[in-house]
Short mmCIF file of C-alpha atoms and ligand atoms in Angstrom, two decimals:
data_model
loop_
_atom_site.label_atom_id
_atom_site.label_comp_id
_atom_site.label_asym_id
_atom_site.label_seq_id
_atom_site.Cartn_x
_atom_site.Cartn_y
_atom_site.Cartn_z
CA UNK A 1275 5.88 96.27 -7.07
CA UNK A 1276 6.24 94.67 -3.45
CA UNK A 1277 4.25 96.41 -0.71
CA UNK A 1278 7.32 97.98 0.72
CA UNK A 1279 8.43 99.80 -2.09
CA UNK A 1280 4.59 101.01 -2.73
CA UNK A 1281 4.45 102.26 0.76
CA UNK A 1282 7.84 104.44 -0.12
CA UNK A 1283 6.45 105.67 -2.45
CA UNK A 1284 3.53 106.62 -1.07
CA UNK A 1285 5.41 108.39 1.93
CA UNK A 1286 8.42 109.59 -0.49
CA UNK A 1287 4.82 111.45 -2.55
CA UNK A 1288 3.00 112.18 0.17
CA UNK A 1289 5.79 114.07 2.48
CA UNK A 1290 8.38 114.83 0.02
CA UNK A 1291 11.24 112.98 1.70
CA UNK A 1292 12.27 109.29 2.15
CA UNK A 1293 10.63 107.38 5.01
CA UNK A 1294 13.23 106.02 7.90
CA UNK A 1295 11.54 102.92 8.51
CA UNK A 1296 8.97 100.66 6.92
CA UNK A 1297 7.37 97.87 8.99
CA UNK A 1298 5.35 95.22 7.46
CA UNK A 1299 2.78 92.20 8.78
CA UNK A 1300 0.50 89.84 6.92
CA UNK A 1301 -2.67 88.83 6.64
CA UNK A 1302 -4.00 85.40 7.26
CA UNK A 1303 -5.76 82.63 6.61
CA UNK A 1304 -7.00 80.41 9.38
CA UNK A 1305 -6.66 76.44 8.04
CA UNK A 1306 -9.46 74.97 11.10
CA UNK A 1307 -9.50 75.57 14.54
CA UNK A 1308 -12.60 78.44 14.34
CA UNK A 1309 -13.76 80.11 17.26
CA UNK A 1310 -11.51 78.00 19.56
CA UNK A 1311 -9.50 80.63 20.37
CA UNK A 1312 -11.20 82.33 22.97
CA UNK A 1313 -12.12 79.07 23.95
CA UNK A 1314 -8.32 78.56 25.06
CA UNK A 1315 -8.52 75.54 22.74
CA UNK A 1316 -6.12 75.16 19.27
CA UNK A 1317 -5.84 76.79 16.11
CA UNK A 1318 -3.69 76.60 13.12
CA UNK A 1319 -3.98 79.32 10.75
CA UNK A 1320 -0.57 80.41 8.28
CA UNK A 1321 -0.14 83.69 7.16
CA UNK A 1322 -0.72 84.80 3.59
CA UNK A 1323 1.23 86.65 1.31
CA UNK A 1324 -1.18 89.51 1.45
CA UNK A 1325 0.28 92.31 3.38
CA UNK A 1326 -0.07 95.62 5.05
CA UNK A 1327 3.28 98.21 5.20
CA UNK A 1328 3.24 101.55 7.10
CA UNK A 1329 6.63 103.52 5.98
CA UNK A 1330 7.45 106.62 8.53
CA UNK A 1331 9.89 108.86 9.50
CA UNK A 1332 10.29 111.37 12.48
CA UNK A 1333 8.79 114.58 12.26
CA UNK A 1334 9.51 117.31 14.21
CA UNK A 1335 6.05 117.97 16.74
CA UNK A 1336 4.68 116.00 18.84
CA UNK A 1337 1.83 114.62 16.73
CA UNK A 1338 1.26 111.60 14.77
CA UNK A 1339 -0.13 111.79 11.28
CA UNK A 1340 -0.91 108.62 9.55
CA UNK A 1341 -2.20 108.86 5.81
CA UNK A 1342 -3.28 105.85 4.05
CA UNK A 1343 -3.89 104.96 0.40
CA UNK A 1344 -7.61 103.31 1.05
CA UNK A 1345 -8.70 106.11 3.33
CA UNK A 1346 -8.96 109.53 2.25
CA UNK A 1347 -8.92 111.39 6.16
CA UNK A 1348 -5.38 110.85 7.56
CA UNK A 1349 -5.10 109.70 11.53
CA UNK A 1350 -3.60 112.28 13.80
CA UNK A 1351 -2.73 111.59 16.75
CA UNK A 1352 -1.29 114.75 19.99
CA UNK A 1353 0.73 112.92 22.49
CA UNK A 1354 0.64 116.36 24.46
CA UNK A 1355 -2.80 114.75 25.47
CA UNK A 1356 -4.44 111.33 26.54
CA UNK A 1357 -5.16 109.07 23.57
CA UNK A 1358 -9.09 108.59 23.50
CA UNK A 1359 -10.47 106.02 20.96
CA UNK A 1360 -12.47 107.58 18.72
CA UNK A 1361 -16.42 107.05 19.15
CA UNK A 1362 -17.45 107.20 15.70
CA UNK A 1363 -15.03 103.71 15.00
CA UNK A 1364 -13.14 105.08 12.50
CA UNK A 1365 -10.09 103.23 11.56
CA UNK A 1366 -8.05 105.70 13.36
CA UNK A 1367 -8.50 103.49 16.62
CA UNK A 1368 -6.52 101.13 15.44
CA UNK A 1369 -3.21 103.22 15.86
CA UNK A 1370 -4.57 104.86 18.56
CA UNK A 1371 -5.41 101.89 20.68
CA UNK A 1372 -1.59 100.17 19.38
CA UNK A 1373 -0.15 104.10 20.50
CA UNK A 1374 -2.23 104.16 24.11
CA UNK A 1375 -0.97 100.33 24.92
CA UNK A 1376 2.66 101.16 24.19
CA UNK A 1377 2.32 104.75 26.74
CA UNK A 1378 0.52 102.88 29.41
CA UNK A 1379 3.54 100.34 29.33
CA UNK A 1380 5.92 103.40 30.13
CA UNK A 1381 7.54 103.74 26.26
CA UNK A 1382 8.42 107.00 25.13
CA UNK A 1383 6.95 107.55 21.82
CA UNK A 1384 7.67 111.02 19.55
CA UNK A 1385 6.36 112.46 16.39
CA UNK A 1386 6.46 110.98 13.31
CA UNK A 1387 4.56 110.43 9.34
CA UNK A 1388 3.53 107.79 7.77
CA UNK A 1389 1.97 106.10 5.05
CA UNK A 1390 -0.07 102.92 5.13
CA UNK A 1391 -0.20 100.86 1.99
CA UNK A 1392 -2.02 97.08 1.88
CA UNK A 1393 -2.90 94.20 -0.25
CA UNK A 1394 -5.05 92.57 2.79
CA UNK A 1395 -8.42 92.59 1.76
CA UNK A 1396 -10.60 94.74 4.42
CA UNK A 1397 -13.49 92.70 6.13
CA UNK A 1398 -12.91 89.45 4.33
CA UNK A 1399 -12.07 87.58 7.58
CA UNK A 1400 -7.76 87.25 6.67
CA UNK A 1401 -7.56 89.62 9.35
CA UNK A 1402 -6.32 92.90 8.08
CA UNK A 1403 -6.72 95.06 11.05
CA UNK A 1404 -4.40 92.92 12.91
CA UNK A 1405 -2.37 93.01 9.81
CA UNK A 1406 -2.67 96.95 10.39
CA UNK A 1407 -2.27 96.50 14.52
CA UNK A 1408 0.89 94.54 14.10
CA UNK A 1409 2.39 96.33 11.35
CA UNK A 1410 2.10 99.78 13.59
CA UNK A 1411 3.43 97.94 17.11
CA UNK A 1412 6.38 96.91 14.87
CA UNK A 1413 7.04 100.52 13.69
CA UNK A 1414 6.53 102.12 17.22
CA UNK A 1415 9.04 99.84 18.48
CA UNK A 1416 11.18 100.97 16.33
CA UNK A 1417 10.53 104.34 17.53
CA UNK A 1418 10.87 103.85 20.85
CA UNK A 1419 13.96 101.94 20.68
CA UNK A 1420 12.42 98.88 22.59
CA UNK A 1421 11.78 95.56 21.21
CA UNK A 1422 9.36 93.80 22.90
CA UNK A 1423 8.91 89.85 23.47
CA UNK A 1424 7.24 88.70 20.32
CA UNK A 1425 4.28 87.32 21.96
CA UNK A 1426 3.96 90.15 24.80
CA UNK A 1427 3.60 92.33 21.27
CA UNK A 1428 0.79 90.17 19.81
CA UNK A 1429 -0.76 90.48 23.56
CA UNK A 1430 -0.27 94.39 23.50
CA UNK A 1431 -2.50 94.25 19.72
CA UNK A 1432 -5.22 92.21 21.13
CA UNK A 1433 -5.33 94.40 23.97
CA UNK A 1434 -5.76 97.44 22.10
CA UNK A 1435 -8.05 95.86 19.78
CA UNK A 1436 -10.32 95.15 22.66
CA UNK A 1437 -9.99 98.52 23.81
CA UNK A 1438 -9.77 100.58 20.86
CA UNK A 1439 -11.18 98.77 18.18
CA UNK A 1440 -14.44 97.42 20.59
CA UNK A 1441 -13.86 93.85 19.52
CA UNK A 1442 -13.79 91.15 21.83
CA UNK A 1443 -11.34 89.28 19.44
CA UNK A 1444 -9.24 86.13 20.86
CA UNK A 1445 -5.42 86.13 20.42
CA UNK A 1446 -4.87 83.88 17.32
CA UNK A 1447 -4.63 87.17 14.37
CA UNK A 1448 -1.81 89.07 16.20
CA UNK A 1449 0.07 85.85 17.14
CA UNK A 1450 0.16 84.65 13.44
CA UNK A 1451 1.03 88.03 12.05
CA UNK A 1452 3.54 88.53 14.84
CA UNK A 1453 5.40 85.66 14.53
CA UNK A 1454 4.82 83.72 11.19
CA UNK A 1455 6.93 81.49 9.39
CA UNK A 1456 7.64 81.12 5.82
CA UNK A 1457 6.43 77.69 4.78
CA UNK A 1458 5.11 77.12 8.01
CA UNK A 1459 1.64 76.39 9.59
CA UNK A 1460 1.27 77.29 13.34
CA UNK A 1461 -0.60 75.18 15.77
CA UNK A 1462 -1.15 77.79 18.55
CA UNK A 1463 -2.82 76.40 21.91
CA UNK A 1464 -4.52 79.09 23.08
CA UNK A 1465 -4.32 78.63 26.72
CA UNK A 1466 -0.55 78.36 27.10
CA UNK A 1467 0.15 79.97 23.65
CA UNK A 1468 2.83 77.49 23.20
CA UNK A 1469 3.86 77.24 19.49
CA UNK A 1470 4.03 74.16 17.43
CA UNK A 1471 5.12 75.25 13.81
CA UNK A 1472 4.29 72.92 11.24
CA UNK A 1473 5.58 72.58 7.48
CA UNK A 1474 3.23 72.81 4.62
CA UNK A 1475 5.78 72.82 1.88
CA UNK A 1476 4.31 70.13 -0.34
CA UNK A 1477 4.45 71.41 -3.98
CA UNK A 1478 1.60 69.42 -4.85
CA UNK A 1479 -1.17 70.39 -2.59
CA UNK A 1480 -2.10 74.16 -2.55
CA UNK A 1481 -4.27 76.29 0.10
CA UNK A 1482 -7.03 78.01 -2.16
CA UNK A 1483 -8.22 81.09 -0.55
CA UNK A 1484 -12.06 81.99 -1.84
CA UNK A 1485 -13.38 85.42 -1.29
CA UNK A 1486 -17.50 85.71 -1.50
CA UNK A 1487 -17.25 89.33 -1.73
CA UNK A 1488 -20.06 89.73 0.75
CA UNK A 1489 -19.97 91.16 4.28
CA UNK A 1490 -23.04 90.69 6.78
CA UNK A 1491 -23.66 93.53 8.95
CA UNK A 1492 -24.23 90.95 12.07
CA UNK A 1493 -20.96 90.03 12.33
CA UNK A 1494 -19.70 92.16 14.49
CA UNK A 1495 -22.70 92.00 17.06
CA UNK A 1496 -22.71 88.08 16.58
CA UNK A 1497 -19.07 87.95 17.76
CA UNK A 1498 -19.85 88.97 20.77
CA UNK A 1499 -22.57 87.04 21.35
CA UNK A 1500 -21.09 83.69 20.60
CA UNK A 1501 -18.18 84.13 23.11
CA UNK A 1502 -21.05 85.04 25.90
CA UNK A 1503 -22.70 81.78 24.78
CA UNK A 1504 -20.18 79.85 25.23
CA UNK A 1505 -18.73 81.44 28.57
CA UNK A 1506 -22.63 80.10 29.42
CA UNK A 1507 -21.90 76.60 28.25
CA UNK A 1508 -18.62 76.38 30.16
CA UNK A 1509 -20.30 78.06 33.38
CA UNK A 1510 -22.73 75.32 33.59
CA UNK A 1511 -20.75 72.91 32.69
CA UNK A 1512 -18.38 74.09 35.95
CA UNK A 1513 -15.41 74.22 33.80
CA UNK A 1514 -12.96 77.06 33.37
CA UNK A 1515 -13.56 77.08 29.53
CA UNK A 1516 -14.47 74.94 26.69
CA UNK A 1517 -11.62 73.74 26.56
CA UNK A 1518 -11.40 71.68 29.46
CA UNK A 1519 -15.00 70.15 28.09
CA UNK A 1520 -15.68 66.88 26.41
CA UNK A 1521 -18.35 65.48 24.56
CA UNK A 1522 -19.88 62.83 27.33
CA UNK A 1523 -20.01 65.48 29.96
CA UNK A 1524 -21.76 67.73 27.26
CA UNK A 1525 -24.63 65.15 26.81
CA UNK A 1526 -24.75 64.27 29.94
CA UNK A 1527 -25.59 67.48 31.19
CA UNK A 1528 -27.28 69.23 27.95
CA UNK A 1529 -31.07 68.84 29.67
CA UNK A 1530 -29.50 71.88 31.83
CA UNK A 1531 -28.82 74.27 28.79
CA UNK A 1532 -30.87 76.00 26.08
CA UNK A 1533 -30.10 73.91 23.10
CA UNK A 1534 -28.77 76.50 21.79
CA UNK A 1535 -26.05 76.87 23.62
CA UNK A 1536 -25.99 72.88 23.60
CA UNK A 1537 -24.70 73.61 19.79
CA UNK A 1538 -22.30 76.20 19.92
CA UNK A 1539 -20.31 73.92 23.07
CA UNK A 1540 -20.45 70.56 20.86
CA UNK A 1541 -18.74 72.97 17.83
CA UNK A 1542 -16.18 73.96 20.17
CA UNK A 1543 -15.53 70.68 21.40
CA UNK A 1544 -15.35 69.21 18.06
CA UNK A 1545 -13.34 72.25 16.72
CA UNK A 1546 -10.81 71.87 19.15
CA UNK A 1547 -10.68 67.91 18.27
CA UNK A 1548 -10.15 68.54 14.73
CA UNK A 1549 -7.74 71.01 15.31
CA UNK A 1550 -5.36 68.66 16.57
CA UNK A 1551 -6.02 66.07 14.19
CA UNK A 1552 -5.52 68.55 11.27
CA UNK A 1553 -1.91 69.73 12.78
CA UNK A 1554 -1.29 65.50 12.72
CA UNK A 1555 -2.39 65.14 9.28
CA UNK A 1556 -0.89 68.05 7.69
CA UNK A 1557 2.86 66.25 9.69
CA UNK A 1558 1.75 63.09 8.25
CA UNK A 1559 0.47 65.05 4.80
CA UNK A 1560 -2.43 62.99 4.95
CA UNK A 1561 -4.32 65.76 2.42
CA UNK A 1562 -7.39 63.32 2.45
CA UNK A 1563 -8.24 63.36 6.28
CA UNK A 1564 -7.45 66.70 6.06
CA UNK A 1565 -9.81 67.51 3.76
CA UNK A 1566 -12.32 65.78 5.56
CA UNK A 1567 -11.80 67.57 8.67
CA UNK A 1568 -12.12 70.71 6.93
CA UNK A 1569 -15.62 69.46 5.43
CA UNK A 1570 -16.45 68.30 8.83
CA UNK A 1571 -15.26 71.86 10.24
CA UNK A 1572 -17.80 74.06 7.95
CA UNK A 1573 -20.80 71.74 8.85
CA UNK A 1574 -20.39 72.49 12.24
CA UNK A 1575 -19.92 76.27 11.81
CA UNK A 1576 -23.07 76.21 9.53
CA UNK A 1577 -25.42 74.15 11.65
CA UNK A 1578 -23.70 74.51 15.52
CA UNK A 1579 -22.01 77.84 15.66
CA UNK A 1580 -24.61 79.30 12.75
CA UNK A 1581 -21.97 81.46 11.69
CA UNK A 1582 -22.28 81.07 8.05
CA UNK A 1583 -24.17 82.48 5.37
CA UNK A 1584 -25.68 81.18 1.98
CA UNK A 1585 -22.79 82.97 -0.04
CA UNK A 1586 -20.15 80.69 2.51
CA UNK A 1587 -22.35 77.96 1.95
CA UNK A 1588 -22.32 78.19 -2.46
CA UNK A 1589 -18.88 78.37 -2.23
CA UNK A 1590 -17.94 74.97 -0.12
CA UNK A 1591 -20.70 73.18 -1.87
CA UNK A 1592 -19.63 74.30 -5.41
CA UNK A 1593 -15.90 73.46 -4.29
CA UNK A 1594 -17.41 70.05 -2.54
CA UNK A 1595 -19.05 69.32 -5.76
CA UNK A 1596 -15.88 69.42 -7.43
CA UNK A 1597 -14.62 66.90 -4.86
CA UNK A 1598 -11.37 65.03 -5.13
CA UNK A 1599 -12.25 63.86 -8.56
CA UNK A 1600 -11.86 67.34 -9.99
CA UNK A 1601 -8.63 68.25 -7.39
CA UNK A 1602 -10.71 69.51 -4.20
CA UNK A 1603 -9.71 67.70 -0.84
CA UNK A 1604 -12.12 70.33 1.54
CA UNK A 1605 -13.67 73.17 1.74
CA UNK A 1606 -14.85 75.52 4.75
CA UNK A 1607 -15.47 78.85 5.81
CA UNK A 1608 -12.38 80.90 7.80
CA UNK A 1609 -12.47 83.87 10.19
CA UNK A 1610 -15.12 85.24 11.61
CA UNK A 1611 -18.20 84.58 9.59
CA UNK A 1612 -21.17 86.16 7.99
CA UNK A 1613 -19.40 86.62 4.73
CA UNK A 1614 -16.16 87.19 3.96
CA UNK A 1615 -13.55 83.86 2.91
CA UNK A 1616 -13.33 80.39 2.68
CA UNK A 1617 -10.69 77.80 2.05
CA UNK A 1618 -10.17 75.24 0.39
CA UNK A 1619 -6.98 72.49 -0.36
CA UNK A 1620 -6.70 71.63 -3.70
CA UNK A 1621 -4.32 69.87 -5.48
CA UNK A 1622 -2.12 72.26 -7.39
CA UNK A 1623 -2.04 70.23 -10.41
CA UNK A 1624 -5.84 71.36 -11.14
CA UNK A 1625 -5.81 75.17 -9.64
CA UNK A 1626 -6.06 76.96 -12.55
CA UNK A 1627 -9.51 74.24 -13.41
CA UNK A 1628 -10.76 74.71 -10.05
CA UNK A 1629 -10.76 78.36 -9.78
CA UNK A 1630 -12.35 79.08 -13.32
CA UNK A 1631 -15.36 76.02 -12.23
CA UNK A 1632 -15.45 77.90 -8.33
CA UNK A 1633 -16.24 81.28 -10.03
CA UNK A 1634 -18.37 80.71 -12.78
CA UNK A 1635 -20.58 78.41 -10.72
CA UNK A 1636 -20.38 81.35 -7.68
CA UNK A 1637 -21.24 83.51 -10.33
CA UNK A 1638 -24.29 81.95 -11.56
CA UNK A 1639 -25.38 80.80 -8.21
CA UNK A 1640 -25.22 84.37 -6.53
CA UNK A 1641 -24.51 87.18 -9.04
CA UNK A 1642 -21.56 88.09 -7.30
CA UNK A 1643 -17.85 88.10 -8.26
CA UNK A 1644 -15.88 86.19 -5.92
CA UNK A 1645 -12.20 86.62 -5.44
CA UNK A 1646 -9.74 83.59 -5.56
CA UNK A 1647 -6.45 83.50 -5.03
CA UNK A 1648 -4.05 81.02 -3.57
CA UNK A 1649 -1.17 81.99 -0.86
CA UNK A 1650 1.81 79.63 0.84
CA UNK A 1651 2.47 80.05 4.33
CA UNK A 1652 4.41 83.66 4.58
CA UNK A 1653 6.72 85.33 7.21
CA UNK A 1654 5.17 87.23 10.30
CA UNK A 1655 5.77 90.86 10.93
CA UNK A 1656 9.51 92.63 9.30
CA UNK A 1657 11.05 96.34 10.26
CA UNK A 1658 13.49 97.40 7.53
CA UNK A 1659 15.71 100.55 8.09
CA UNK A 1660 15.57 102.38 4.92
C1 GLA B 329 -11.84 86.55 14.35
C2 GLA B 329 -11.10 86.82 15.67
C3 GLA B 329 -10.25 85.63 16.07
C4 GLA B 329 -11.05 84.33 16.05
C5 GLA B 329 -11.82 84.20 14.74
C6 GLA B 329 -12.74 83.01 14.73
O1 GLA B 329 -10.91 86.45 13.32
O2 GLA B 329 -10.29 87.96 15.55
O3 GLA B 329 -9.69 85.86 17.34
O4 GLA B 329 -11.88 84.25 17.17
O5 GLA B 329 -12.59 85.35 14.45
O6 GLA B 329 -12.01 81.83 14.79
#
């Protein structure tokens, strides 16, 4: 059943009438281009056929309530009052902060239900809770009768997810979700946020998604921390961001820095690099030099950014040790870090080979069950009228 019909359901069961609208956005999967964003540099993630629906409908107060099928205490929200976010971080600041962002921009929002259903798995870096934030900004435009600029919307999440949500993401999840194309990869430069799509329609090669199962509690707090580090590295290097950096100036000047920060610029610098090469290689579908860049992406994650862990680490070493004999072209981490996903491009013709070798190795290696699944580049955030 698709995601739209099981969040319907869900609203047809849990309110005993049909919903009025259902608005949908996906998860995704970031290709390379990690931790750039902020950076103003380039990434190119695609978005995944994993996605999250909310289904609503007017009600007749002037509250939001928001049930959803993986949580069992629904969101309610009175817009007689200010919306607060929530101190405790429940996941009810994630419609709160998308609600507060659309008031403060002087749209008149009403009552209304609704039901939010997902296939995006939570905290495995494919970015569900922009999946969520998108999917809600979609529906409340529908109820406000306004339809805002695409990216001005995927501003508005980010916004709110700063605010609301407490994390000091960059702009690439709401962007992708916002506006993704079906077939399509999306080389995104961060500091103009002008759009180069890019198609990845190649029967043959296939983007291998690899879920360790594990989350590390630091990821959060390390999030933050990297983005100061590198607002260091730029500040000494007297340049606006990272992004304006290069490698020469870098060594030239790293006797000024804590090597530590010495590391985390020289990952940016070579993230934003491959980046751009990737984008040319995936145009040229040169799968072998992309592979490579995607090897070359998770060492410097590991041993510059140190934003790994060991279960990250089994899984693009297993999936190296495949290598392009067995169908494996690279292999890295995605997202945020500490746990959570990697990816991998594999030939297609030896998916089924590759996934059975990734998790039985995993397996053994770890004890844990990892999750695999592979996704082609899906369409960005949809409002039907039921
Ligand atoms: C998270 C953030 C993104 C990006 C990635 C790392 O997914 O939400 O903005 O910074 O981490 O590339």
């Amino acid at each position: 059943m698709s995601i739209l019909q099981r969040a319907c359901d869900a609203f047809q069961r849990m309110y005993a009438r049909p919903p009025y609208w259902i608005a949908d956005a996906p998860g995704r999967v970031n290709l390379i281009g990690e931790f750039t964003d902020y950076n103003y540099g380039f990434v190119l993630p695609m978005a995944i056929e994993q996605r999250t629906a909310i289904a609503a409908s007017p009600n007749t107060s002037n509250r939001i309530v928001i049930h959803s099928e993986a949580v069992s205490e629904p969101v309610n929200i009175d817009l007689s009052q200010p919306v607060t976010p929530d101190i405790r971080g429940s996941w009810s600041n994630y419609p709160k902060g998308i609600a507060a962002k659309f008031l403060e921009a002087g749209h008149k929002l009403r009552g209304f239900d609704a039901t939010v259903c997902s296939t995006v798995p939570v905290g495995a870096g494919l970015s569900s809770s922009a999946a969520l934030e998108v999917a809600i900004a979609t529906l409340l435009e529908a109820i406000c009768g306004v339809q805002l600029e695409p990216i001005d919307k995927a501003l508005l999440c980010q916004k709110a997810e700063h605010t609301y949500a407490g994390v000091p993401c960059g702009i690439m999840d709401p962007v992708i979700a916002t506006l993704a194309r079906e077939g399509e990869a999306l080389l995104l430069d961060c500091r103009s946020l002008e759009r180069h799509w890019i198609p990845l329609r190649d029967q043959a090669i296939t983007v291998l998604i690899i879920n360790t199962n594990v989350k590390h509690r630091l990821a959060t707090s390390a999030y933050a921390q990297r983005r100061e580090e590198c607002l260091t590295a730029a500040r000494v290097l007297r340049m606006p961001s990272l992004r304006e950096a290069c490698l020469e100036r870098l060594t030239e000047q790293a006797s000024e820095m804590d090597p530590v920060i010495v590391r985390r610029a020289r990952h940016v610098i070579t993230e934003i690099s491959r980046t751009v090469q990737a984008a040319r290689c995936i145009r040229e579908q040169d799968w072998v030099e992309l592979g490579q860049l995607l090897d070359a992406s998770h060492n410097s994650l590991r041993h510059d950014f140190e934003v790994s862990c060991p279960e990250l680490d089994a899984v693009v070493e297993i999936a190296q040790g495949i290598g392009r004999r067995g169908g494996v072209l690279g292999c890295r981490m995605t997202g945020g870090g500490f746990g959570g996903c990697a990816v991998a491009l594999i030939e297609s013709a030896h998916e089924a080979s590759i996934i059975e070798a990734i998790h039985r190795r995993y397996c053994d290696r770890t004890g844990i069950k990892p999750t695999l699944f592979a996704s082609r580049p899906a369409v960005g955030a949809q409002l039907i009228e039921v």
